C-alpha cells in the first residue's frame, strides 16, 4: 500500500489536454493523421523546409493562446495532488502545451520541451515565444536570423531533464501514466522500469496495452479527479 509520504511520479501525455480542446497525436483524427511527422517534427525536416515546420508550430502556438483553451479538471486535480502530497512528487509531461503550469503545477518537467519557448540554433539561448516564428525572426540573444526554432524535442533528439526524471523514477513507489499511448520512448518505458519497486497505474481513455498494476479508463476529466480523490481521502 502506498501513502502520501511515498515518492510519486506522474507522467502525462496528450490525452490529458484533449478535453481542453487540443488534439492528441495517434487517435483517429489526431495530429499525425493530418500531417506526416517526418515533415514537421525532425531536425531534417527543419533543415529541409523550415517554413513548413514553423507554420506547423505557429498554428499550434496560436491555438494555445486562444482564450477558449484552458486547463481542465484533470490538470487541476494534479495540481491539487501536488499541494497535498507529502513525499517526493514529480510531474513529467510529454506535452509541449502549458496547461499544467496554468493549472498550478510547480514540480513539473517538460521532457519534450515547450511550445511557448524558442531556441536559437546559433547561440543556444532560449526565449519566450508568444508570437509566430519564421526564418526572418532575429534571435533576441545574438541578433542572427534563420536560427530560431521552437524549443520542442523532435524525433531523433534527446528528451529533456532525463537525469532528474531517472532520479525520481528510482525513488518512487507510485507511478501513474495519464493520457499517453506509450508509443514514444523513453517515456513509454518508465512503467516497466519501476515495475516491482513501485505500484503502476494507468489512467487513459482506453487501455494502452502496457502492463500496469491498476487501470482506470474513461475521459481524463473524470478518471483523474476520481483517482486523486481516492488517494487523498484514505
Ligand atoms: N482522456 C484520457 N485519455 C485520452 C483522452 C481523454 N479525453 N483522449 C485520448 N486519450 C488517450 C488515447 O487513448 C491515447 O492513449 O491519450 C493517448 C494519446 O496518445 P498519443 O496521441 O500517442 O499522445 P502521447 O502518448 O502524448 O504521444 C507521445 O508522441 O509525437 C509525439 O511528441 C509527441 O509527446 C508526444 C509523444
PDB file of N, CA and C in Angstrom, residues 67-168:
ATOM      1  N   UNK A  67      -8.205  32.039 -25.998  1.00  0.00           N
ATOM      2  CA  UNK A  67      -8.778  32.066 -24.641  1.00  0.00           C
ATOM      3  C   UNK A  67      -9.674  30.857 -24.345  1.00  0.00           C
ATOM      4  N   UNK A  68     -10.154  30.188 -25.405  1.00  0.00           N
ATOM      5  CA  UNK A  68     -11.016  29.014 -25.188  1.00  0.00           C
ATOM      6  C   UNK A  68     -10.211  27.806 -24.697  1.00  0.00           C
ATOM      7  N   UNK A  69      -8.902  27.840 -24.879  1.00  0.00           N
ATOM      8  CA  UNK A  69      -8.065  26.711 -24.455  1.00  0.00           C
ATOM      9  C   UNK A  69      -7.577  26.965 -23.030  1.00  0.00           C
ATOM     10  N   UNK A  70      -8.027  26.137 -22.110  1.00  0.00           N
ATOM     11  CA  UNK A  70      -7.698  26.349 -20.692  1.00  0.00           C
ATOM     12  C   UNK A  70      -7.502  24.996 -20.011  1.00  0.00           C
ATOM     13  N   UNK A  71      -6.821  24.989 -18.870  1.00  0.00           N
ATOM     14  CA  UNK A  71      -6.656  23.734 -18.133  1.00  0.00           C
ATOM     15  C   UNK A  71      -8.012  23.140 -17.786  1.00  0.00           C
ATOM     16  N   UNK A  72      -8.079  21.821 -17.730  1.00  0.00           N
ATOM     17  CA  UNK A  72      -9.340  21.158 -17.385  1.00  0.00           C
ATOM     18  C   UNK A  72      -9.244  20.530 -15.986  1.00  0.00           C
ATOM     19  N   UNK A  73     -10.294  19.817 -15.619  1.00  0.00           N
ATOM     20  CA  UNK A  73     -10.378  19.268 -14.255  1.00  0.00           C
ATOM     21  C   UNK A  73      -9.245  18.280 -13.967  1.00  0.00           C
ATOM     22  N   UNK A  74      -8.708  17.627 -14.993  1.00  0.00           N
ATOM     23  CA  UNK A  74      -7.609  16.678 -14.774  1.00  0.00           C
ATOM     24  C   UNK A  74      -6.316  17.429 -14.451  1.00  0.00           C
ATOM     25  N   UNK A  75      -6.026  18.495 -15.191  1.00  0.00           N
ATOM     26  CA  UNK A  75      -4.844  19.314 -14.868  1.00  0.00           C
ATOM     27  C   UNK A  75      -4.965  19.866 -13.444  1.00  0.00           C
ATOM     28  N   UNK A  76      -6.155  20.354 -13.117  1.00  0.00           N
ATOM     29  CA  UNK A  76      -6.346  20.965 -11.793  1.00  0.00           C
ATOM     30  C   UNK A  76      -6.214  19.926 -10.683  1.00  0.00           C
ATOM     31  N   UNK A  77      -6.708  18.713 -10.930  1.00  0.00           N
ATOM     32  CA  UNK A  77      -6.620  17.658  -9.904  1.00  0.00           C
ATOM     33  C   UNK A  77      -5.152  17.317  -9.623  1.00  0.00           C
ATOM     34  N   UNK A  78      -4.309  17.320 -10.662  1.00  0.00           N
ATOM     35  CA  UNK A  78      -2.889  17.003 -10.443  1.00  0.00           C
ATOM     36  C   UNK A  78      -2.186  18.129  -9.679  1.00  0.00           C
ATOM     37  N   UNK A  79      -2.581  19.376  -9.932  1.00  0.00           N
ATOM     38  CA  UNK A  79      -2.007  20.497  -9.172  1.00  0.00           C
ATOM     39  C   UNK A  79      -2.416  20.383  -7.702  1.00  0.00           C
ATOM     40  N   UNK A  80      -3.647  19.984  -7.468  1.00  0.00           N
ATOM     41  CA  UNK A  80      -4.138  19.802  -6.097  1.00  0.00           C
ATOM     42  C   UNK A  80      -3.399  18.633  -5.429  1.00  0.00           C
ATOM     43  N   UNK A  81      -3.193  17.558  -6.194  1.00  0.00           N
ATOM     44  CA  UNK A  81      -2.474  16.400  -5.637  1.00  0.00           C
ATOM     45  C   UNK A  81      -1.075  16.823  -5.184  1.00  0.00           C
ATOM     46  N   UNK A  82      -0.409  17.626  -6.003  1.00  0.00           N
ATOM     47  CA  UNK A  82       0.932  18.092  -5.634  1.00  0.00           C
ATOM     48  C   UNK A  82       0.895  18.883  -4.320  1.00  0.00           C
ATOM     49  N   UNK A  83      -0.162  19.685  -4.134  1.00  0.00           N
ATOM     50  CA  UNK A  83      -0.257  20.504  -2.920  1.00  0.00           C
ATOM     51  C   UNK A  83      -0.413  19.650  -1.660  1.00  0.00           C
ATOM     52  N   UNK A  84      -1.124  18.533  -1.761  1.00  0.00           N
ATOM     53  CA  UNK A  84      -1.381  17.747  -0.548  1.00  0.00           C
ATOM     54  C   UNK A  84      -0.383  16.593  -0.369  1.00  0.00           C
ATOM     55  N   UNK A  85       0.384  16.285  -1.417  1.00  0.00           N
ATOM     56  CA  UNK A  85       1.320  15.164  -1.337  1.00  0.00           C
ATOM     57  C   UNK A  85       2.476  15.526  -0.419  1.00  0.00           C
ATOM     58  N   UNK A  86       2.845  14.633   0.478  1.00  0.00           N
ATOM     59  CA  UNK A  86       3.906  14.974   1.442  1.00  0.00           C
ATOM     60  C   UNK A  86       5.265  14.444   1.008  1.00  0.00           C
ATOM     61  N   UNK A  87       5.283  13.376   0.234  1.00  0.00           N
ATOM     62  CA  UNK A  87       6.545  12.776  -0.200  1.00  0.00           C
ATOM     63  C   UNK A  87       7.061  13.451  -1.462  1.00  0.00           C
ATOM     64  N   UNK A  88       8.181  12.930  -1.986  1.00  0.00           N
ATOM     65  CA  UNK A  88       8.728  13.485  -3.228  1.00  0.00           C
ATOM     66  C   UNK A  88       7.710  13.350  -4.367  1.00  0.00           C
ATOM     67  N   UNK A  89       7.501  14.433  -5.076  1.00  0.00           N
ATOM     68  CA  UNK A  89       6.481  14.467  -6.131  1.00  0.00           C
ATOM     69  C   UNK A  89       7.105  15.039  -7.397  1.00  0.00           C
ATOM     70  N   UNK A  90       6.892  14.387  -8.523  1.00  0.00           N
ATOM     71  CA  UNK A  90       7.332  14.959  -9.801  1.00  0.00           C
ATOM     72  C   UNK A  90       6.300  14.667 -10.879  1.00  0.00           C
ATOM     73  N   UNK A  91       5.912  15.718 -11.576  1.00  0.00           N
ATOM     74  CA  UNK A  91       5.027  15.590 -12.738  1.00  0.00           C
ATOM     75  C   UNK A  91       5.890  15.741 -13.986  1.00  0.00           C
ATOM     76  N   UNK A  92       5.916  14.688 -14.784  1.00  0.00           N
ATOM     77  CA  UNK A  92       6.678  14.697 -16.034  1.00  0.00           C
ATOM     78  C   UNK A  92       5.664  14.726 -17.161  1.00  0.00           C
ATOM     79  N   UNK A  93       5.738  15.737 -17.997  1.00  0.00           N
ATOM     80  CA  UNK A  93       4.793  15.757 -19.116  1.00  0.00           C
ATOM     81  C   UNK A  93       5.515  15.651 -20.448  1.00  0.00           C
ATOM     82  N   UNK A  94       4.873  14.925 -21.359  1.00  0.00           N
ATOM     83  CA  UNK A  94       5.372  14.874 -22.729  1.00  0.00           C
ATOM     84  C   UNK A  94       4.764  16.021 -23.539  1.00  0.00           C
ATOM     85  N   UNK A  95       3.823  16.725 -22.913  1.00  0.00           N
ATOM     86  CA  UNK A  95       3.098  17.759 -23.650  1.00  0.00           C
ATOM     87  C   UNK A  95       3.911  19.041 -23.756  1.00  0.00           C
ATOM     88  N   UNK A  96       3.802  19.694 -24.905  1.00  0.00           N
ATOM     89  CA  UNK A  96       4.501  20.970 -25.087  1.00  0.00           C
ATOM     90  C   UNK A  96       3.581  22.141 -24.758  1.00  0.00           C
ATOM     91  N   UNK A  97       2.321  21.855 -24.431  1.00  0.00           N
ATOM     92  CA  UNK A  97       1.413  22.933 -24.009  1.00  0.00           C
ATOM     93  C   UNK A  97       1.763  23.348 -22.578  1.00  0.00           C
ATOM     94  N   UNK A  98       1.137  24.448 -22.121  1.00  0.00           N
ATOM     95  CA  UNK A  98       1.458  24.961 -20.779  1.00  0.00           C
ATOM     96  C   UNK A  98       0.263  24.831 -19.828  1.00  0.00           C
ATOM     97  N   UNK A  99      -0.583  23.833 -20.079  1.00  0.00           N
ATOM     98  CA  UNK A  99      -1.813  23.739 -19.276  1.00  0.00           C
ATOM     99  C   UNK A  99      -1.543  23.275 -17.846  1.00  0.00           C
ATOM    100  N   UNK A 100      -0.503  22.448 -17.651  1.00  0.00           N
ATOM    101  CA  UNK A 100      -0.192  22.042 -16.268  1.00  0.00           C
ATOM    102  C   UNK A 100       0.236  23.258 -15.432  1.00  0.00           C
ATOM    103  N   UNK A 101       1.130  24.086 -15.981  1.00  0.00           N
ATOM    104  CA  UNK A 101       1.570  25.242 -15.174  1.00  0.00           C
ATOM    105  C   UNK A 101       0.423  26.225 -14.971  1.00  0.00           C
ATOM    106  N   UNK A 102      -0.426  26.363 -16.000  1.00  0.00           N
ATOM    107  CA  UNK A 102      -1.569  27.269 -15.815  1.00  0.00           C
ATOM    108  C   UNK A 102      -2.528  26.749 -14.755  1.00  0.00           C
ATOM    109  N   UNK A 103      -2.562  25.424 -14.564  1.00  0.00           N
ATOM    110  CA  UNK A 103      -3.438  24.852 -13.531  1.00  0.00           C
ATOM    111  C   UNK A 103      -2.818  24.968 -12.143  1.00  0.00           C
ATOM    112  N   UNK A 104      -1.520  25.292 -12.087  1.00  0.00           N
ATOM    113  CA  UNK A 104      -0.883  25.479 -10.785  1.00  0.00           C
ATOM    114  C   UNK A 104       0.163  24.448 -10.421  1.00  0.00           C
ATOM    115  N   UNK A 105       0.496  23.520 -11.333  1.00  0.00           N
ATOM    116  CA  UNK A 105       1.554  22.549 -11.044  1.00  0.00           C
ATOM    117  C   UNK A 105       2.904  23.261 -11.008  1.00  0.00           C
ATOM    118  N   UNK A 106       3.747  22.847 -10.071  1.00  0.00           N
ATOM    119  CA  UNK A 106       5.055  23.500  -9.904  1.00  0.00           C
ATOM    120  C   UNK A 106       6.202  22.511 -10.133  1.00  0.00           C
ATOM    121  N   UNK A 107       6.126  21.348  -9.500  1.00  0.00           N
ATOM    122  CA  UNK A 107       7.181  20.333  -9.675  1.00  0.00           C
ATOM    123  C   UNK A 107       6.910  19.609 -10.995  1.00  0.00           C
ATOM    124  N   UNK A 108       7.283  20.274 -12.081  1.00  0.00           N
ATOM    125  CA  UNK A 108       6.866  19.859 -13.419  1.00  0.00           C
ATOM    126  C   UNK A 108       8.051  19.913 -14.377  1.00  0.00           C
ATOM    127  N   UNK A 109       8.243  18.844 -15.141  1.00  0.00           N
ATOM    128  CA  UNK A 109       9.289  18.847 -16.170  1.00  0.00           C
ATOM    129  C   UNK A 109       8.649  18.562 -17.522  1.00  0.00           C
ATOM    130  N   UNK A 110       9.028  19.365 -18.508  1.00  0.00           N
ATOM    131  CA  UNK A 110       8.544  19.174 -19.875  1.00  0.00           C
ATOM    132  C   UNK A 110       9.595  18.373 -20.647  1.00  0.00           C
ATOM    133  N   UNK A 111       9.453  17.058 -20.660  1.00  0.00           N
ATOM    134  CA  UNK A 111      10.524  16.261 -21.276  1.00  0.00           C
ATOM    135  C   UNK A 111      10.609  16.423 -22.791  1.00  0.00           C
ATOM    136  N   UNK A 112       9.538  16.887 -23.424  1.00  0.00           N
ATOM    137  CA  UNK A 112       9.570  17.127 -24.869  1.00  0.00           C
ATOM    138  C   UNK A 112       9.592  18.622 -25.203  1.00  0.00           C
ATOM    139  N   UNK A 113       9.993  19.439 -24.220  1.00  0.00           N
ATOM    140  CA  UNK A 113      10.121  20.873 -24.471  1.00  0.00           C
ATOM    141  C   UNK A 113       8.804  21.612 -24.373  1.00  0.00           C
ATOM    142  N   UNK A 114       8.839  22.886 -24.778  1.00  0.00           N
ATOM    143  CA  UNK A 114       7.677  23.763 -24.629  1.00  0.00           C
ATOM    144  C   UNK A 114       7.447  24.569 -25.901  1.00  0.00           C
ATOM    145  N   UNK A 115       6.185  24.647 -26.251  1.00  0.00           N
ATOM    146  CA  UNK A 115       5.780  25.354 -27.468  1.00  0.00           C
ATOM    147  C   UNK A 115       5.995  26.861 -27.363  1.00  0.00           C
ATOM    148  N   UNK A 116       5.839  27.389 -26.156  1.00  0.00           N
ATOM    149  CA  UNK A 116       5.923  28.848 -25.991  1.00  0.00           C
ATOM    150  C   UNK A 116       7.340  29.327 -25.674  1.00  0.00           C
ATOM    151  N   UNK A 117       8.315  28.489 -26.037  1.00  0.00           N
ATOM    152  CA  UNK A 117       9.719  28.870 -25.869  1.00  0.00           C
ATOM    153  C   UNK A 117      10.409  28.648 -27.212  1.00  0.00           C
ATOM    154  N   UNK A 118      11.305  29.571 -27.561  1.00  0.00           N
ATOM    155  CA  UNK A 118      12.085  29.409 -28.792  1.00  0.00           C
ATOM    156  C   UNK A 118      13.553  29.243 -28.412  1.00  0.00           C
ATOM    157  N   UNK A 119      14.302  28.675 -29.338  1.00  0.00           N
ATOM    158  CA  UNK A 119      15.740  28.480 -29.088  1.00  0.00           C
ATOM    159  C   UNK A 119      16.490  28.830 -30.356  1.00  0.00           C
ATOM    160  N   UNK A 120      17.647  29.476 -30.158  1.00  0.00           N
ATOM    161  CA  UNK A 120      18.464  29.868 -31.311  1.00  0.00           C
ATOM    162  C   UNK A 120      19.495  28.780 -31.577  1.00  0.00           C
ATOM    163  N   UNK A 121      19.521  28.261 -32.783  1.00  0.00           N
ATOM    164  CA  UNK A 121      20.491  27.192 -33.080  1.00  0.00           C
ATOM    165  C   UNK A 121      21.903  27.767 -33.251  1.00  0.00           C
ATOM    166  N   UNK A 122      22.023  29.084 -33.362  1.00  0.00           N
ATOM    167  CA  UNK A 122      23.352  29.686 -33.468  1.00  0.00           C
ATOM    168  C   UNK A 122      24.001  29.853 -32.099  1.00  0.00           C
ATOM    169  N   UNK A 123      23.268  30.476 -31.166  1.00  0.00           N
ATOM    170  CA  UNK A 123      23.902  30.783 -29.873  1.00  0.00           C
ATOM    171  C   UNK A 123      23.356  29.940 -28.723  1.00  0.00           C
ATOM    172  N   UNK A 124      22.289  29.175 -28.960  1.00  0.00           N
ATOM    173  CA  UNK A 124      21.787  28.248 -27.948  1.00  0.00           C
ATOM    174  C   UNK A 124      20.884  28.866 -26.899  1.00  0.00           C
ATOM    175  N   UNK A 125      20.651  30.185 -26.939  1.00  0.00           N
ATOM    176  CA  UNK A 125      19.821  30.799 -25.908  1.00  0.00           C
ATOM    177  C   UNK A 125      18.339  30.507 -26.163  1.00  0.00           C
ATOM    178  N   UNK A 126      17.570  30.486 -25.073  1.00  0.00           N
ATOM    179  CA  UNK A 126      16.127  30.275 -25.186  1.00  0.00           C
ATOM    180  C   UNK A 126      15.395  31.556 -24.814  1.00  0.00           C
ATOM    181  N   UNK A 127      14.218  31.712 -25.373  1.00  0.00           N
ATOM    182  CA  UNK A 127      13.459  32.950 -25.212  1.00  0.00           C
ATOM    183  C   UNK A 127      11.974  32.625 -25.187  1.00  0.00           C
ATOM    184  N   UNK A 128      11.194  33.460 -24.518  1.00  0.00           N
ATOM    185  CA  UNK A 128       9.742  33.292 -24.553  1.00  0.00           C
ATOM    186  C   UNK A 128       9.267  33.485 -25.992  1.00  0.00           C
ATOM    187  N   UNK A 129       8.328  32.649 -26.422  1.00  0.00           N
ATOM    188  CA  UNK A 129       7.813  32.772 -27.801  1.00  0.00           C
ATOM    189  C   UNK A 129       6.300  32.784 -27.748  1.00  0.00           C
ATOM    190  N   UNK A 130       5.734  33.984 -27.780  1.00  0.00           N
ATOM    191  CA  UNK A 130       4.286  34.071 -27.769  1.00  0.00           C
ATOM    192  C   UNK A 130       3.720  34.420 -29.130  1.00  0.00           C
ATOM    193  N   UNK A 131       4.626  34.715 -30.076  1.00  0.00           N
ATOM    194  CA  UNK A 131       4.166  35.058 -31.423  1.00  0.00           C
ATOM    195  C   UNK A 131       4.797  34.093 -32.420  1.00  0.00           C
ATOM    196  N   UNK A 132       4.387  34.240 -33.672  1.00  0.00           N
ATOM    197  CA  UNK A 132       4.903  33.351 -34.715  1.00  0.00           C
ATOM    198  C   UNK A 132       6.428  33.465 -34.845  1.00  0.00           C
ATOM    199  N   UNK A 133       7.035  32.353 -35.202  1.00  0.00           N
ATOM    200  CA  UNK A 133       8.466  32.340 -35.538  1.00  0.00           C
ATOM    201  C   UNK A 133       8.594  32.154 -37.039  1.00  0.00           C
ATOM    202  N   UNK A 134       9.673  32.670 -37.609  1.00  0.00           N
ATOM    203  CA  UNK A 134       9.938  32.435 -39.028  1.00  0.00           C
ATOM    204  C   UNK A 134      11.448  32.473 -39.235  1.00  0.00           C
ATOM    205  N   UNK A 135      11.880  32.184 -40.458  1.00  0.00           N
ATOM    206  CA  UNK A 135      13.323  32.241 -40.734  1.00  0.00           C
ATOM    207  C   UNK A 135      13.837  33.680 -40.651  1.00  0.00           C
ATOM    208  N   UNK A 136      12.925  34.649 -40.626  1.00  0.00           N
ATOM    209  CA  UNK A 136      13.330  36.053 -40.518  1.00  0.00           C
ATOM    210  C   UNK A 136      13.386  36.544 -39.073  1.00  0.00           C
ATOM    211  N   UNK A 137      12.907  35.701 -38.136  1.00  0.00           N
ATOM    212  CA  UNK A 137      12.921  36.123 -36.727  1.00  0.00           C
ATOM    213  C   UNK A 137      14.364  36.245 -36.243  1.00  0.00           C
ATOM    214  N   UNK A 138      14.694  37.403 -35.674  1.00  0.00           N
ATOM    215  CA  UNK A 138      16.050  37.603 -35.149  1.00  0.00           C
ATOM    216  C   UNK A 138      16.133  37.078 -33.723  1.00  0.00           C
ATOM    217  N   UNK A 139      17.252  36.452 -33.382  1.00  0.00           N
ATOM    218  CA  UNK A 139      17.447  35.958 -32.022  1.00  0.00           C
ATOM    219  C   UNK A 139      17.621  37.156 -31.084  1.00  0.00           C
ATOM    220  N   UNK A 140      16.829  37.232 -29.991  1.00  0.00           N
ATOM    221  CA  UNK A 140      16.999  38.335 -29.042  1.00  0.00           C
ATOM    222  C   UNK A 140      18.360  38.264 -28.348  1.00  0.00           C
ATOM    223  N   UNK A 141      19.020  37.106 -28.409  1.00  0.00           N
ATOM    224  CA  UNK A 141      20.334  36.964 -27.777  1.00  0.00           C
ATOM    225  C   UNK A 141      21.466  37.442 -28.679  1.00  0.00           C
ATOM    226  N   UNK A 142      21.595  36.842 -29.867  1.00  0.00           N
ATOM    227  CA  UNK A 142      22.756  37.137 -30.730  1.00  0.00           C
ATOM    228  C   UNK A 142      22.399  37.989 -31.953  1.00  0.00           C
ATOM    229  N   UNK A 143      21.101  38.168 -32.169  1.00  0.00           N
ATOM    230  CA  UNK A 143      20.695  39.048 -33.269  1.00  0.00           C
ATOM    231  C   UNK A 143      20.654  38.384 -34.633  1.00  0.00           C
ATOM    232  N   UNK A 144      21.106  37.132 -34.720  1.00  0.00           N
ATOM    233  CA  UNK A 144      21.125  36.495 -36.045  1.00  0.00           C
ATOM    234  C   UNK A 144      19.747  35.979 -36.431  1.00  0.00           C
ATOM    235  N   UNK A 145      19.484  35.927 -37.720  1.00  0.00           N
ATOM    236  CA  UNK A 145      18.217  35.381 -38.208  1.00  0.00           C
ATOM    237  C   UNK A 145      18.462  33.964 -38.750  1.00  0.00           C
ATOM    238  N   UNK A 146      17.382  33.269 -38.996  1.00  0.00           N
ATOM    239  CA  UNK A 146      17.471  31.945 -39.627  1.00  0.00           C
ATOM    240  C   UNK A 146      17.708  30.799 -38.652  1.00  0.00           C
ATOM    241  N   UNK A 147      17.921  31.127 -37.370  1.00  0.00           N
ATOM    242  CA  UNK A 147      18.246  30.054 -36.429  1.00  0.00           C
ATOM    243  C   UNK A 147      17.226  29.837 -35.333  1.00  0.00           C
ATOM    244  N   UNK A 148      16.145  30.596 -35.342  1.00  0.00           N
ATOM    245  CA  UNK A 148      15.167  30.438 -34.264  1.00  0.00           C
ATOM    246  C   UNK A 148      14.273  29.232 -34.537  1.00  0.00           C
ATOM    247  N   UNK A 149      14.158  28.387 -33.559  1.00  0.00           N
ATOM    248  CA  UNK A 149      13.314  27.184 -33.686  1.00  0.00           C
ATOM    249  C   UNK A 149      12.462  27.043 -32.437  1.00  0.00           C
ATOM    250  N   UNK A 150      11.337  26.328 -32.547  1.00  0.00           N
ATOM    251  CA  UNK A 150      10.573  26.056 -31.320  1.00  0.00           C
ATOM    252  C   UNK A 150      11.431  25.179 -30.406  1.00  0.00           C
ATOM    253  N   UNK A 151      11.372  25.437 -29.096  1.00  0.00           N
ATOM    254  CA  UNK A 151      12.198  24.665 -28.158  1.00  0.00           C
ATOM    255  C   UNK A 151      11.481  23.377 -27.765  1.00  0.00           C
ATOM    256  N   UNK A 152      11.139  22.605 -28.787  1.00  0.00           N
ATOM    257  CA  UNK A 152      10.487  21.311 -28.566  1.00  0.00           C
ATOM    258  C   UNK A 152      11.464  20.212 -28.985  1.00  0.00           C
ATOM    259  N   UNK A 153      11.220  19.010 -28.468  1.00  0.00           N
ATOM    260  CA  UNK A 153      12.106  17.874 -28.789  1.00  0.00           C
ATOM    261  C   UNK A 153      11.534  17.146 -29.996  1.00  0.00           C
ATOM    262  N   UNK A 154      12.308  17.112 -31.058  1.00  0.00           N
ATOM    263  CA  UNK A 154      11.867  16.421 -32.267  1.00  0.00           C
ATOM    264  C   UNK A 154      12.320  14.962 -32.252  1.00  0.00           C
ATOM    265  N   UNK A 155      11.722  14.162 -33.093  1.00  0.00           N
ATOM    266  CA  UNK A 155      12.141  12.761 -33.213  1.00  0.00           C
ATOM    267  C   UNK A 155      13.622  12.743 -33.594  1.00  0.00           C
ATOM    268  N   UNK A 156      14.373  11.915 -32.869  1.00  0.00           N
ATOM    269  CA  UNK A 156      15.816  11.845 -33.115  1.00  0.00           C
ATOM    270  C   UNK A 156      16.609  12.742 -32.185  1.00  0.00           C
ATOM    271  N   UNK A 157      15.915  13.561 -31.359  1.00  0.00           N
ATOM    272  CA  UNK A 157      16.607  14.427 -30.408  1.00  0.00           C
ATOM    273  C   UNK A 157      16.454  13.876 -28.987  1.00  0.00           C
ATOM    274  N   UNK A 158      17.330  14.357 -28.101  1.00  0.00           N
ATOM    275  CA  UNK A 158      17.331  13.880 -26.714  1.00  0.00           C
ATOM    276  C   UNK A 158      16.212  14.531 -25.911  1.00  0.00           C
ATOM    277  N   UNK A 159      15.389  13.716 -25.227  1.00  0.00           N
ATOM    278  CA  UNK A 159      14.401  14.311 -24.308  1.00  0.00           C
ATOM    279  C   UNK A 159      15.120  15.104 -23.213  1.00  0.00           C
ATOM    280  N   UNK A 160      14.396  16.045 -22.625  1.00  0.00           N
ATOM    281  CA  UNK A 160      14.970  16.940 -21.619  1.00  0.00           C
ATOM    282  C   UNK A 160      14.925  16.339 -20.219  1.00  0.00           C
ATOM    283  N   UNK A 161      15.811  16.800 -19.358  1.00  0.00           N
ATOM    284  CA  UNK A 161      15.736  16.563 -17.906  1.00  0.00           C
ATOM    285  C   UNK A 161      15.790  15.092 -17.527  1.00  0.00           C
ATOM    286  N   UNK A 162      16.429  14.266 -18.350  1.00  0.00           N
ATOM    287  CA  UNK A 162      16.377  12.824 -18.074  1.00  0.00           C
ATOM    288  C   UNK A 162      17.050  12.445 -16.750  1.00  0.00           C
ATOM    289  N   UNK A 163      18.080  13.196 -16.339  1.00  0.00           N
ATOM    290  CA  UNK A 163      18.731  12.851 -15.060  1.00  0.00           C
ATOM    291  C   UNK A 163      17.767  13.022 -13.893  1.00  0.00           C
ATOM    292  N   UNK A 164      17.058  14.132 -13.905  1.00  0.00           N
ATOM    293  CA  UNK A 164      16.107  14.376 -12.807  1.00  0.00           C
ATOM    294  C   UNK A 164      14.945  13.399 -12.873  1.00  0.00           C
ATOM    295  N   UNK A 165      14.538  13.047 -14.061  1.00  0.00           N
ATOM    296  CA  UNK A 165      13.433  12.083 -14.205  1.00  0.00           C
ATOM    297  C   UNK A 165      13.879  10.699 -13.714  1.00  0.00           C
ATOM    298  N   UNK A 166      15.061  10.287 -14.120  1.00  0.00           N
ATOM    299  CA  UNK A 166      15.569   8.975 -13.686  1.00  0.00           C
ATOM    300  C   UNK A 166      15.692   8.924 -12.161  1.00  0.00           C
ATOM    301  N   UNK A 167      16.172  10.005 -11.564  1.00  0.00           N
ATOM    302  CA  UNK A 167      16.324  10.039 -10.096  1.00  0.00           C
ATOM    303  C   UNK A 167      14.962   9.885  -9.426  1.00  0.00           C
ATOM    304  N   UNK A 168      13.959  10.558  -9.959  1.00  0.00           N
ATOM    305  CA  UNK A 168      12.611  10.470  -9.370  1.00  0.00           C
ATOM    306  C   UNK A 168      12.029   9.069  -9.586  1.00  0.00           C
TER     307      UNK A 168
END
